[in-house]
């Protein structure tokens, strides 16, 4: 009995450490407090500011478009990379997998900085074209897509592709009609990963973004340094919304897998 | 004259980058409508050959002709050949209808015709009304039928089947064998079937191609292959058989396995032969009526018959009989002349079996052969508790494991000094072969050895055989 109480206490402490900061932020986002401290009263003004300030809306919209756009590109590149590597000779496959690992392990600062040097300094591409920014984000995300697609290709019965060819499909037809549908779960999770990575990224963005453009990450860092309290507290609201969306997403995904398992048990 | 061969393989060889030859100089002609089976142990190259016919693998050299025209470099999707895969390879994201219709859709067949054909082929495999079902809701046997239907709906000129029944249980497998045979007869499509199951091959085929280590061993009808195996491998692989090395001792007389038998093959006296006797062809008699006398050492009841092991001297006979025998009984063994199949030995390699003793040394005739067992059995090692395990980690039972030893006739030396050799015996036959004599030494262990020697010895001389360690080749065969 004692042991049980011990484990529950431990679990509660861990959960508090993990979630209390976010809960505090969420609570404060619904008040008129200007600092984390005394609460004078309940208020929705943070949310009003968030959704009425054009600067904030523009920044959020830009971040989302960048995330989705670079995720689409990264998913495409990562998927065809994984398929190509899988159907290559063993040595080529091993080499590609190793090369793919490096950007994953490498520090983002280094990736961001080196892309900046190559594109902006050496090749003279203007940051204002968004090209360095998009390339930077795709570079960040594509290896992760590769990593999430690869296991699905490995799991796939290798004779499926041959069966399609055998039945008269061209290699391209077999790829699009048979192989891709088999690895869709990997592609989707790779896409999801790419979106979150792009949303989260700070280092690559700071090195490659146009001067007037900000993503949530770079904006938050700058805003916390500044003195505009209305904007600062509005960011509490933004954090709370992001957190709520994540919880909703995870809950839906988990609910669906549970349902699927139940269906398989029957 | 019209060429009736639907497919021909000419000198087809497939070698891999590491120098391994999966298939070597494969030649085969298949007539339209035949049921041909590639039979062999795993790794014998049968599946590789099938893959080359399908177009998934390309021959390193050689040619594949379809209706007299080369298809050697044609990609699989341009060949009028369809395959039933070992693990079915149904597309899990499509329902049954879409799976079967896939090939027809690639050919841009009109929709209503596809519908008609799918319906027809589903009734052929007895799965009417399964169109909307999902692949995952089907049993293994049903999936297999769908895989066959998916291939047949394209009306291929040749249907390739890669061990299609391997994943099914025994009962299901037998049922499917008859059904496949039935489909073949009904449709008239050429079937090329790959299996390692000899019974399956014998039941279904018009023609069997027995393969081993990438080479064709024998091509023939099931009866030919069973009754007239061309070499020891085929005899051993097809059905149960007793295989002995022996020598012709007279007109239609042969000595092997510790006795002299009459046989129907008229082979020149003194020729080295391999004799094959099917277990069902050996008759157990009273000791004095048998050609060979022995003791019953094992009896297993198998339902339709008893499997009886008789040990006669150093030789073991496997016998199938409907009559029971008691272990320990002294019996005679008799074989009718036409029950003995004689194959002229391709080479005169001496083969004998050595035991492994408690010290993990090889032993023959009470003499040690100084070589390491772990070197002979690749991947094997000795554990701390003293047992020997193979590469898979399974314990090797020393009492039941024997090592096959091979030595060439020119590598054995004969001597008068009886104690110096590995085994002793008397010269029972000699032939002059141009620059040397070929001797047959009948040893005390009832094993005949062939020895080439430039000097002349006399018939009946008692000699001892010296076998240099570096000339002996050791082979470990994993026994069930």
XYZ file of C-alpha atoms in Angstrom:
746
model
C 0.000 0.000 0.000
C 2.796 2.341 0.968
C 4.513 1.684 -2.296
C 1.375 2.608 -4.213
C 1.099 5.939 -2.455
C 4.779 6.553 -3.150
C 4.402 5.958 -6.869
C 1.285 8.109 -7.135
C 3.014 10.982 -5.312
C 5.982 10.682 -7.628
C 3.728 10.647 -10.667
C 1.880 13.756 -9.445
C 5.140 15.652 -8.904
C 6.339 14.762 -12.365
C 3.078 15.836 -13.958
C 3.202 19.125 -12.019
C 6.737 19.830 -13.206
C 5.684 19.131 -16.757
C 2.367 20.933 -16.892
C 2.253 23.545 -14.100
C 4.168 26.220 -16.074
C 1.760 25.902 -18.970
C -1.248 25.909 -16.672
C -0.009 29.093 -14.987
C 0.475 30.721 -18.373
C -2.970 29.639 -19.468
C -4.585 31.010 -16.316
C -2.791 34.349 -16.664
C -3.797 34.629 -20.300
C -7.394 35.028 -19.151
C -6.607 37.916 -16.743
C -5.757 41.590 -17.082
C -2.448 41.154 -15.262
C 0.539 42.773 -16.985
C 3.082 40.671 -15.156
C 3.043 37.232 -13.585
C 2.039 38.366 -10.092
C -1.084 39.922 -8.688
C -4.274 39.148 -10.581
C -6.807 41.947 -10.573
C -9.587 40.424 -12.575
C -10.699 38.135 -15.318
C -10.376 39.466 -18.855
C -10.389 38.324 -22.461
C -8.423 41.328 -23.677
C -5.305 39.240 -24.458
C -7.297 37.202 -26.948
C -8.866 40.321 -28.406
C -5.434 41.870 -28.892
C -4.120 38.670 -30.413
C -6.832 38.506 -33.038
C -7.090 42.232 -33.775
C -3.467 43.359 -33.987
C -2.553 43.142 -37.700
C 1.136 42.705 -36.868
C 0.430 39.624 -34.752
C -1.990 38.119 -37.234
C 0.457 38.634 -40.063
C 3.218 36.968 -38.047
C 1.026 33.948 -37.176
C -0.209 33.606 -40.730
C 3.323 33.858 -42.111
C 4.564 31.209 -39.701
C 1.784 28.800 -40.665
C 2.244 29.313 -44.395
C 5.999 28.820 -44.041
C 5.489 25.679 -41.941
C 2.956 24.120 -44.295
C 4.845 25.102 -47.435
C 8.221 23.844 -46.319
C 6.604 20.710 -44.853
C 5.010 19.909 -48.202
C 8.353 20.333 -49.957
C 10.238 18.392 -47.300
C 7.686 15.564 -47.349
C 7.986 15.254 -51.101
C 11.785 15.248 -51.050
C 12.087 13.031 -47.980
C 9.639 10.455 -49.362
C 11.187 10.105 -52.789
C 14.589 10.085 -51.094
C 13.556 7.179 -48.873
C 12.012 5.223 -51.757
C 15.028 5.833 -53.973
C 17.442 4.854 -51.254
C 15.482 1.698 -50.397
C 15.531 0.430 -53.958
C 19.214 1.278 -54.420
C 22.053 -1.125 -53.898
C 22.916 -1.924 -50.309
C 26.023 0.260 -50.182
C 24.266 3.266 -51.721
C 21.396 2.788 -49.301
C 23.770 2.717 -46.326
C 25.599 5.817 -47.580
C 22.374 7.784 -48.079
C 21.105 6.782 -44.645
C 24.320 7.973 -43.026
C 24.312 11.265 -44.925
C 20.695 11.717 -43.898
C 21.586 11.261 -40.218
C 24.020 14.179 -40.121
C 21.552 17.101 -40.381
C 19.384 15.312 -37.817
C 22.144 15.160 -35.234
C 23.874 18.375 -36.221
C 23.077 21.506 -34.194
C 20.511 23.774 -35.869
C 22.790 26.771 -35.318
C 25.414 25.184 -37.539
C 22.879 24.229 -40.213
C 21.308 27.689 -40.200
C 24.589 29.534 -40.185
C 26.116 27.457 -42.972
C 23.043 27.785 -45.182
C 23.169 31.518 -44.624
C 26.834 31.654 -45.620
C 26.388 29.474 -48.683
C 23.270 31.098 -50.090
C 23.578 34.709 -48.973
C 27.301 35.288 -48.829
C 28.687 32.912 -51.443
C 25.830 32.685 -53.932
C 24.481 36.158 -53.256
C 20.833 35.187 -52.906
C 18.885 37.974 -51.230
C 17.258 37.041 -47.914
C 14.222 39.081 -48.945
C 13.340 36.477 -51.595
C 12.411 33.975 -48.840
C 14.472 31.433 -50.795
C 17.128 30.956 -48.078
C 14.411 30.689 -45.430
C 12.462 28.006 -47.285
C 15.603 26.063 -48.197
C 16.692 26.249 -44.569
C 13.411 24.853 -43.293
C 13.263 22.123 -45.924
C 16.815 21.118 -45.027
C 15.756 20.906 -41.415
C 12.627 18.832 -42.049
C 13.377 16.511 -44.969
C 15.724 14.153 -43.070
C 13.021 13.578 -40.463
C 10.504 12.759 -43.166
C 13.017 10.272 -44.607
C 13.381 8.690 -41.161
C 9.640 8.312 -40.635
C 8.959 6.956 -44.142
C 11.829 4.442 -44.236
C 10.444 1.986 -41.633
C 7.137 1.836 -43.511
C 8.906 0.924 -46.743
C 10.884 -1.728 -44.898
C 7.718 -3.179 -43.383
C 6.025 -3.354 -46.747
C 5.996 -6.747 -48.419
C 8.644 -6.252 -51.084
C 6.782 -8.462 -53.525
C 3.926 -5.927 -53.720
C 5.940 -3.738 -56.070
C 6.888 -6.744 -58.164
C 3.293 -7.938 -58.178
C 2.211 -4.593 -59.646
C 4.873 -4.813 -62.367
C 3.862 -8.396 -62.991
C 0.278 -7.319 -63.567
C 1.366 -4.840 -66.196
C 1.953 -1.629 -64.267
C 4.924 0.510 -65.302
C 7.448 1.246 -62.545
C 5.913 4.710 -62.106
C 2.407 3.245 -61.984
C 3.478 0.650 -59.444
C 5.050 3.382 -57.333
C 2.016 5.654 -57.278
C -0.705 3.010 -57.198
C 0.832 0.447 -54.872
C 3.965 1.585 -53.034
C 2.866 5.112 -52.020
C -0.533 3.983 -50.617
C 1.318 1.455 -48.468
C 3.567 4.073 -46.896
C 0.974 6.839 -46.464
C 0.996 6.539 -42.641
C 4.748 7.198 -42.669
C 4.324 10.118 -45.053
C 1.603 11.656 -42.878
C 3.588 11.363 -39.670
C 6.624 12.722 -41.510
C 4.548 15.685 -42.654
C 3.299 16.283 -39.117
C 6.838 16.174 -37.822
C 7.968 18.586 -40.517
C 5.221 21.077 -39.620
C 6.090 21.050 -35.913
C 9.821 21.276 -36.590
C 9.316 24.262 -38.851
C 6.986 25.949 -36.350
C 9.485 25.442 -33.542
C 12.600 26.470 -35.357
C 14.431 29.549 -34.159
C 18.091 29.344 -35.213
C 17.728 28.578 -38.907
C 14.982 31.172 -39.190
C 17.028 33.989 -37.606
C 19.929 33.353 -39.962
C 17.913 33.093 -43.150
C 14.735 35.185 -42.775
C 14.101 38.543 -44.465
C 14.597 41.395 -41.999
C 10.931 42.368 -41.901
C 9.546 38.862 -41.560
C 9.060 37.061 -38.265
C 7.900 33.627 -37.257
C 6.319 32.975 -33.886
C 9.646 31.878 -32.430
C 11.676 34.847 -33.563
C 8.831 37.219 -32.711
C 8.439 35.884 -29.194
C 12.153 36.181 -28.505
C 12.149 39.777 -29.690
C 8.892 40.676 -27.937
C 10.039 39.379 -24.554
C 13.020 41.695 -24.820
C 10.829 44.711 -25.629
C 8.569 46.733 -23.360
C 5.204 46.474 -25.163
C 3.257 44.732 -22.408
C 0.019 44.359 -24.377
C 1.838 42.373 -27.037
C 3.706 40.365 -24.430
C 0.569 39.286 -22.625
C -1.144 38.593 -25.920
C 1.566 36.015 -26.524
C 0.345 34.202 -23.384
C -2.928 33.789 -25.180
C -1.138 32.551 -28.286
C 0.798 29.979 -26.223
C -2.406 28.797 -24.618
C -4.086 28.363 -28.004
C -1.109 26.454 -29.420
C -1.135 24.195 -26.353
C -4.874 23.591 -26.669
C -4.513 22.698 -30.350
C -1.705 20.255 -29.557
C -3.733 18.571 -26.804
C -6.709 18.264 -29.123
C -4.545 16.798 -31.871
C -2.844 14.242 -29.623
C -6.191 13.249 -28.103
C -7.716 12.660 -31.541
C -4.733 10.625 -32.731
C -4.741 8.456 -29.586
C -8.488 7.979 -29.721
C -8.239 6.823 -33.327
C -5.466 4.300 -32.655
C -7.404 2.859 -29.706
C -10.452 2.501 -31.940
C -8.393 0.856 -34.652
C -6.921 -1.666 -32.214
C -10.374 -2.493 -30.926
C -11.565 -3.035 -34.481
C -8.676 -5.382 -35.111
C -9.368 -7.354 -31.955
C -12.877 -8.194 -33.099
C 7.404 -26.954 -88.846
C 5.769 -25.010 -86.063
C 7.622 -24.623 -82.850
C 5.409 -25.872 -80.019
C 7.735 -24.743 -77.257
C 6.114 -21.842 -75.479
C 9.200 -20.977 -73.493
C 12.820 -21.945 -73.842
C 15.735 -21.190 -71.571
C 19.098 -21.443 -73.255
C 22.315 -21.562 -71.236
C 20.842 -19.209 -68.671
C 23.272 -18.227 -65.938
C 22.737 -15.777 -63.124
C 25.721 -14.801 -61.080
C 25.916 -12.211 -58.355
C 28.561 -9.594 -57.741
C 30.254 -11.650 -55.070
C 30.892 -14.375 -57.626
C 28.149 -16.668 -56.391
C 26.289 -18.425 -59.187
C 22.635 -18.784 -58.275
C 21.846 -20.504 -61.571
C 24.388 -22.099 -63.873
C 23.817 -23.044 -67.506
C 20.104 -23.719 -67.194
C 18.507 -25.257 -70.280
C 14.832 -26.045 -70.531
C 12.091 -26.330 -73.103
C 8.484 -26.097 -72.044
C 5.657 -27.102 -74.355
C 2.435 -25.127 -74.521
C 0.015 -26.279 -71.850
C 2.525 -28.223 -69.798
C 2.646 -28.272 -66.016
C 6.332 -27.943 -65.186
C 7.717 -28.003 -61.662
C 11.102 -26.757 -60.491
C 11.991 -28.928 -57.548
C 14.937 -28.574 -55.237
C 16.085 -27.690 -51.742
C 16.053 -24.048 -50.661
C 18.853 -22.080 -52.246
C 19.051 -24.335 -55.296
C 18.236 -21.498 -57.693
C 14.674 -22.486 -58.551
C 13.149 -19.214 -57.426
C 15.868 -17.212 -59.186
C 15.072 -19.064 -62.401
C 11.385 -18.293 -61.973
C 12.191 -14.634 -61.342
C 14.167 -14.522 -64.561
C 11.218 -15.912 -66.477
C 8.969 -13.309 -64.823
C 11.482 -10.567 -65.584
C 12.320 -9.491 -62.015
C 15.844 -10.745 -62.430
C 17.957 -10.612 -65.547
C 20.242 -13.454 -66.608
C 23.952 -12.660 -66.561
C 24.244 -14.677 -69.741
C 21.998 -16.881 -71.818
C 18.664 -16.343 -73.458
C 14.995 -16.749 -72.651
C 12.677 -17.273 -75.612
C 8.917 -16.920 -75.531
C 7.240 -18.448 -78.579
C 10.628 -18.428 -80.257
C 11.303 -14.746 -79.627
C 13.779 -13.449 -77.107
C 12.274 -11.800 -74.029
C 15.554 -11.826 -72.117
C 15.620 -8.047 -71.587
C 11.895 -7.346 -71.625
C 10.657 -5.705 -68.390
C 8.105 -7.712 -66.390
C 5.174 -5.459 -67.316
C 5.625 -6.228 -70.999
C 5.647 -10.016 -70.580
C 2.446 -12.000 -71.049
C 3.359 -13.912 -67.926
C 1.784 -13.606 -64.483
C 3.000 -14.727 -61.114
C 1.383 -16.076 -57.972
C 3.673 -14.998 -55.170
C 4.737 -17.013 -52.191
C 3.126 -14.659 -49.706
C 0.269 -13.769 -52.075
C 1.300 -10.093 -52.365
C -2.299 -8.882 -52.520
C -2.606 -5.111 -52.352
C -3.879 -4.459 -48.810
C -5.307 -1.024 -49.627
C -7.631 -2.360 -52.306
C -10.641 -4.602 -51.974
C -10.842 -7.963 -53.698
C -12.471 -6.561 -56.822
C -9.785 -3.893 -57.295
C -7.045 -6.403 -56.637
C -8.264 -8.727 -59.341
C -9.112 -5.886 -61.714
C -5.673 -4.284 -61.327
C -4.054 -6.028 -64.263
C -7.026 -5.447 -66.554
C -7.127 -1.759 -65.613
C -3.471 -1.415 -66.622
C -4.465 -2.701 -70.044
C -7.315 -0.168 -70.232
C -9.948 -2.869 -70.528
C -13.514 -1.462 -70.718
C -15.246 -1.356 -67.354
C -18.105 -3.707 -68.121
C -15.710 -6.296 -69.493
C -13.568 -6.057 -66.350
C -16.646 -6.650 -64.249
C -17.575 -9.699 -66.272
C -14.085 -11.175 -66.134
C -13.661 -10.603 -62.410
C -16.960 -12.322 -61.777
C -15.976 -15.269 -63.905
C -12.567 -15.744 -62.332
C -14.026 -15.446 -58.823
C -16.370 -18.312 -59.595
C -13.401 -20.270 -60.944
C -11.700 -20.036 -57.548
C -14.994 -20.599 -55.705
C -15.144 -17.192 -54.070
C -18.257 -15.700 -55.651
C -19.544 -12.578 -53.967
C -16.217 -11.628 -52.384
C -15.806 -8.494 -54.548
C -16.281 -5.912 -51.807
C -14.402 -7.785 -49.086
C -11.151 -6.501 -47.656
C -7.946 -8.463 -48.063
C -7.360 -8.567 -44.301
C -10.684 -10.322 -43.651
C -9.676 -13.337 -45.732
C -8.065 -16.537 -44.502
C -4.736 -17.679 -45.899
C -6.385 -20.142 -48.241
C -8.828 -17.548 -49.527
C -6.032 -15.028 -50.075
C -4.194 -17.664 -52.060
C -7.216 -18.192 -54.281
C -7.527 -14.453 -54.839
C -3.837 -14.294 -55.755
C -4.408 -17.047 -58.309
C -7.518 -15.310 -59.606
C -5.656 -12.006 -59.910
C -3.040 -13.665 -62.085
C -5.436 -15.794 -64.141
C -7.815 -12.962 -64.992
C -5.143 -11.536 -67.304
C -5.210 -14.752 -69.329
C -1.420 -15.062 -69.290
C 0.401 -17.384 -71.641
C 2.318 -18.725 -68.684
C 1.380 -18.766 -65.018
C 4.305 -18.821 -62.602
C 3.697 -20.093 -59.090
C 6.374 -19.550 -56.451
C 5.770 -22.055 -53.645
C 2.170 -20.880 -53.509
C 1.028 -23.483 -51.011
C 3.931 -23.119 -48.597
C 2.001 -21.096 -46.045
C -1.070 -23.327 -45.939
C -1.751 -26.204 -43.566
C -1.488 -29.778 -44.788
C -5.169 -30.424 -45.460
C -5.624 -27.125 -47.281
C -2.459 -27.761 -49.262
C -3.630 -31.123 -50.555
C -6.986 -29.668 -51.499
C -5.342 -26.803 -53.366
C -3.027 -29.228 -55.185
C -6.002 -30.942 -56.767
C -7.698 -27.654 -57.500
C -4.625 -26.220 -59.183
C -4.230 -29.335 -61.264
C -7.893 -29.076 -62.170
C -7.562 -25.423 -63.166
C -4.558 -26.269 -65.274
C -6.436 -28.967 -67.140
C -9.473 -26.731 -67.620
C -7.689 -23.564 -68.756
C -4.880 -25.055 -70.805
C -2.462 -22.374 -69.598
C 1.182 -23.364 -69.145
C 2.034 -23.593 -65.458
C 5.540 -23.279 -64.068
C 5.529 -24.208 -60.430
C 8.299 -23.898 -57.866
C 8.405 -26.069 -54.781
C 10.722 -27.895 -52.422
C 8.023 -30.448 -51.653
C 8.661 -33.567 -53.709
C 5.214 -34.975 -53.087
C 3.618 -31.815 -54.438
C 5.835 -32.041 -57.506
C 5.042 -35.707 -58.133
C 1.301 -35.179 -57.700
C 0.817 -32.238 -60.033
C 3.485 -32.084 -62.704
C 3.758 -33.246 -66.287
C 7.461 -32.535 -66.118
C 9.770 -32.085 -63.173
C 13.055 -30.192 -63.218
C 15.169 -31.265 -60.263
C 17.710 -28.613 -59.314
C 20.612 -28.452 -56.919
C 23.201 -25.760 -56.345
C 22.028 -23.791 -59.354
C 22.237 -26.677 -61.783
C 19.636 -28.846 -63.424
C 20.076 -32.395 -62.137
C 17.382 -34.145 -64.086
C 14.378 -33.297 -66.245
C 11.660 -35.860 -66.692
C 8.167 -37.064 -65.925
C 7.364 -37.794 -62.280
C 7.614 -41.539 -62.996
C 11.011 -41.176 -64.677
C 12.401 -39.129 -61.886
C 11.131 -41.448 -59.189
C 12.022 -44.725 -60.860
C 15.119 -43.785 -62.790
C 16.927 -41.084 -60.829
C 20.005 -40.001 -62.708
C 22.247 -39.471 -59.680
C 22.383 -39.888 -55.945
C 21.110 -36.377 -55.292
C 17.903 -36.914 -57.252
C 17.381 -40.336 -55.705
C 17.831 -38.913 -52.242
C 15.679 -35.858 -52.832
C 12.744 -37.609 -54.471
C 11.179 -39.933 -51.976
C 12.901 -41.996 -49.374
C 15.766 -44.086 -50.599
C 18.637 -46.262 -49.559
C 21.748 -45.216 -51.419
C 24.883 -47.327 -51.510
C 28.203 -47.143 -53.278
C 29.039 -50.430 -54.889
C 30.676 -52.242 -57.724
C 29.529 -54.517 -60.555
C 30.758 -58.029 -59.880
C 29.441 -59.885 -62.905
C 26.762 -59.904 -65.561
C 23.791 -58.215 -63.889
C 25.400 -58.825 -60.541
C 26.247 -56.047 -58.147
C 27.732 -55.839 -54.682
C 26.737 -53.138 -52.240
C 25.512 -52.743 -48.731
C 27.143 -55.938 -47.543
C 25.697 -58.370 -50.073
C 25.705 -59.412 -53.689
C 22.465 -58.805 -55.552
C 21.064 -59.639 -58.949
C 20.020 -56.625 -60.896
C 18.553 -55.792 -64.300
C 21.169 -53.279 -65.418
C 23.892 -54.857 -67.529
C 26.917 -52.795 -66.634
C 30.520 -53.877 -67.233
C 32.106 -55.814 -64.418
C 34.276 -53.710 -62.162
C 32.356 -50.497 -62.779
C 31.769 -48.385 -59.746
C 28.142 -47.672 -59.240
C 25.683 -46.026 -56.937
C 22.756 -48.256 -56.109
C 19.372 -46.889 -55.113
C 16.823 -49.081 -53.390
C 13.438 -47.675 -52.437
C 12.349 -48.586 -48.901
C 9.164 -50.199 -50.205
C 11.172 -52.518 -52.481
C 13.000 -54.276 -49.652
C 11.427 -57.444 -48.371
C 12.029 -58.740 -44.871
C 12.534 -62.515 -44.868
C 13.822 -65.226 -42.622
C 17.594 -64.736 -42.053
C 18.643 -67.645 -44.262
C 16.446 -66.542 -47.181
C 17.820 -62.987 -47.339
C 20.739 -61.784 -49.369
C 21.846 -59.688 -46.446
C 21.341 -60.519 -42.784
C 20.825 -57.894 -40.131
C 19.139 -56.866 -36.928
C 16.034 -54.724 -36.598
C 17.102 -51.621 -34.707
C 14.111 -49.338 -34.983
C 10.426 -49.529 -35.865
C 8.107 -46.559 -36.311
C 4.396 -46.909 -37.019
C 3.421 -44.471 -39.794
C -0.215 -45.305 -40.316
C -0.234 -46.959 -43.734
C 3.054 -48.734 -43.103
C 5.851 -49.379 -40.647
C 9.192 -47.715 -41.074
C 11.768 -50.311 -40.115
C 15.485 -49.782 -39.746
C 17.715 -52.818 -40.161
C 21.405 -52.672 -39.415
C 23.517 -55.131 -41.357
C 27.158 -54.812 -40.441
C 28.113 -51.198 -41.111
C 25.156 -50.637 -43.391
C 21.746 -49.341 -42.499
C 18.619 -50.163 -44.477
C 15.417 -48.117 -44.319
C 12.441 -50.345 -45.072
C 8.752 -49.616 -45.479
C 6.510 -52.575 -44.874
C 2.915 -53.195 -43.976
C 4.086 -56.036 -41.746
C 5.470 -55.257 -38.329
C 8.882 -56.414 -37.097
C 10.224 -56.572 -33.568
C 13.300 -54.624 -32.542
C 16.245 -56.940 -31.928
C 15.047 -59.644 -34.318
C 17.542 -61.161 -36.689
C 16.151 -60.888 -40.234
C 17.106 -61.361 -43.851
C 16.679 -58.719 -46.515
C 15.760 -59.484 -50.075
C 15.406 -57.159 -53.067
C 13.978 -58.175 -56.439
C 16.348 -57.387 -59.337
C 14.065 -54.633 -60.705
C 13.941 -52.978 -57.280
C 17.590 -52.034 -57.625
C 18.383 -48.937 -59.607
C 21.998 -48.786 -60.746
C 23.671 -45.471 -61.549
C 27.175 -45.440 -62.932
C 29.235 -43.362 -60.523
C 30.194 -40.053 -62.099
C 33.494 -40.089 -60.319
C 35.225 -42.596 -58.137
C 35.382 -40.447 -55.062
C 35.475 -42.672 -52.005
C 32.889 -41.665 -49.483
C 32.711 -42.899 -45.938
C 31.288 -41.638 -42.702
C 33.300 -40.892 -39.595
C 31.908 -40.640 -36.083
C 32.652 -37.841 -33.654
C 34.086 -39.119 -30.387
C 33.833 -37.638 -26.900
C 36.948 -35.520 -27.420
C 35.422 -33.920 -30.514
C 37.810 -35.779 -32.776
C 36.753 -37.761 -35.798
C 37.007 -41.480 -35.506
C 36.903 -44.192 -38.150
C 37.578 -47.879 -37.657
C 38.843 -47.111 -34.162
C 41.462 -44.701 -35.500
C 41.462 -41.012 -34.764
C 41.530 -38.508 -37.616
C 43.402 -35.498 -36.324
C 41.178 -32.623 -37.367
C 39.020 -30.119 -35.570
C 35.274 -30.673 -35.623
C 34.546 -26.976 -35.204
C 36.417 -26.315 -38.435
C 34.335 -28.855 -40.377
C 30.977 -27.642 -39.135
C 30.992 -24.010 -40.200
C 29.950 -21.605 -37.505
C 29.995 -24.240 -34.805
C 31.628 -23.665 -31.437
C 32.090 -25.421 -28.164
C 30.290 -24.094 -25.151
C 31.758 -23.969 -21.668
C 29.713 -26.968 -20.588
C 31.433 -29.059 -23.233
C 28.577 -29.324 -25.712
C 28.917 -28.487 -29.366
C 26.505 -26.052 -31.018
C 26.094 -25.145 -34.653
C 25.827 -21.708 -36.242
C 22.162 -21.483 -35.264
C 23.017 -22.293 -31.666
C 21.385 -25.713 -31.712
C 23.190 -28.456 -29.834
C 24.767 -31.068 -32.107
C 24.064 -34.559 -30.854
C 27.385 -36.339 -31.241
C 25.833 -39.783 -31.127
C 23.671 -39.000 -34.100
C 26.031 -36.885 -36.130
C 28.423 -38.326 -38.637
C 30.821 -36.496 -40.867
C 30.990 -37.402 -44.528
C 34.558 -37.890 -45.648
C 35.555 -37.845 -49.301
C 38.879 -38.898 -50.736
C 40.021 -39.428 -54.313
C 41.309 -42.855 -55.439
C 44.714 -41.461 -56.412
C 45.195 -39.981 -52.943
C 45.028 -43.292 -51.080
C 48.205 -45.274 -50.624
C 48.254 -49.051 -50.161
C 50.700 -50.733 -47.847
C 51.486 -54.209 -46.527
C 52.066 -52.929 -43.037
C 48.658 -53.499 -41.564
C 48.859 -51.071 -38.631
C 49.875 -47.955 -40.539
C 46.620 -47.391 -42.461
C 43.234 -46.137 -41.456
C 41.421 -49.251 -42.605
C 42.332 -52.743 -43.846
C 40.877 -54.999 -46.498
C 41.422 -57.370 -49.389
C 41.766 -56.512 -53.039
C 38.636 -57.793 -54.703
C 38.969 -56.328 -58.157
C 41.600 -54.782 -60.385
C 41.509 -53.223 -63.813
C 44.424 -51.814 -65.767
C 43.585 -48.322 -66.920
C 46.395 -47.295 -69.249
C 48.899 -45.880 -66.844
C 47.660 -47.220 -63.561
C 45.647 -49.993 -62.010
C 42.286 -49.330 -60.458
C 41.799 -51.504 -57.386
C 38.734 -52.179 -55.338
C 39.472 -52.971 -51.736
C 36.734 -54.671 -49.807
C 37.346 -53.650 -46.239
C 36.448 -55.372 -43.016
C 33.816 -52.714 -42.485
C 32.080 -53.859 -45.675
C 32.876 -50.573 -47.299
C 34.557 -50.688 -50.684
C 37.372 -48.303 -51.444
C 38.712 -47.516 -54.893
C 42.457 -46.941 -55.098
C 44.627 -46.052 -58.102
C 48.145 -47.423 -57.975
C 50.877 -47.734 -60.560
C 52.206 -50.962 -59.065
C 50.657 -54.345 -59.611
C 49.146 -56.108 -56.617
C 47.434 -59.457 -56.643
C 43.781 -60.289 -56.214
C 43.073 -61.162 -52.594
C 46.119 -59.313 -51.230
C 45.515 -57.945 -47.772
C 46.414 -54.267 -47.635
C 46.131 -51.308 -45.335
C 45.006 -47.947 -46.701
C 46.877 -44.779 -45.803
C 44.850 -41.612 -46.275
C 46.723 -38.328 -45.926
C 44.843 -35.836 -43.786
C 45.221 -32.979 -46.273
C 43.627 -35.026 -49.059
C 40.467 -35.767 -47.132
C 37.458 -33.533 -47.590
C 35.064 -33.304 -44.684
C 31.400 -32.495 -45.116
C 28.846 -31.987 -42.420
C 25.249 -32.682 -43.291
C 22.652 -31.569 -40.844
C 20.351 -34.504 -40.195
C 16.839 -34.243 -38.917
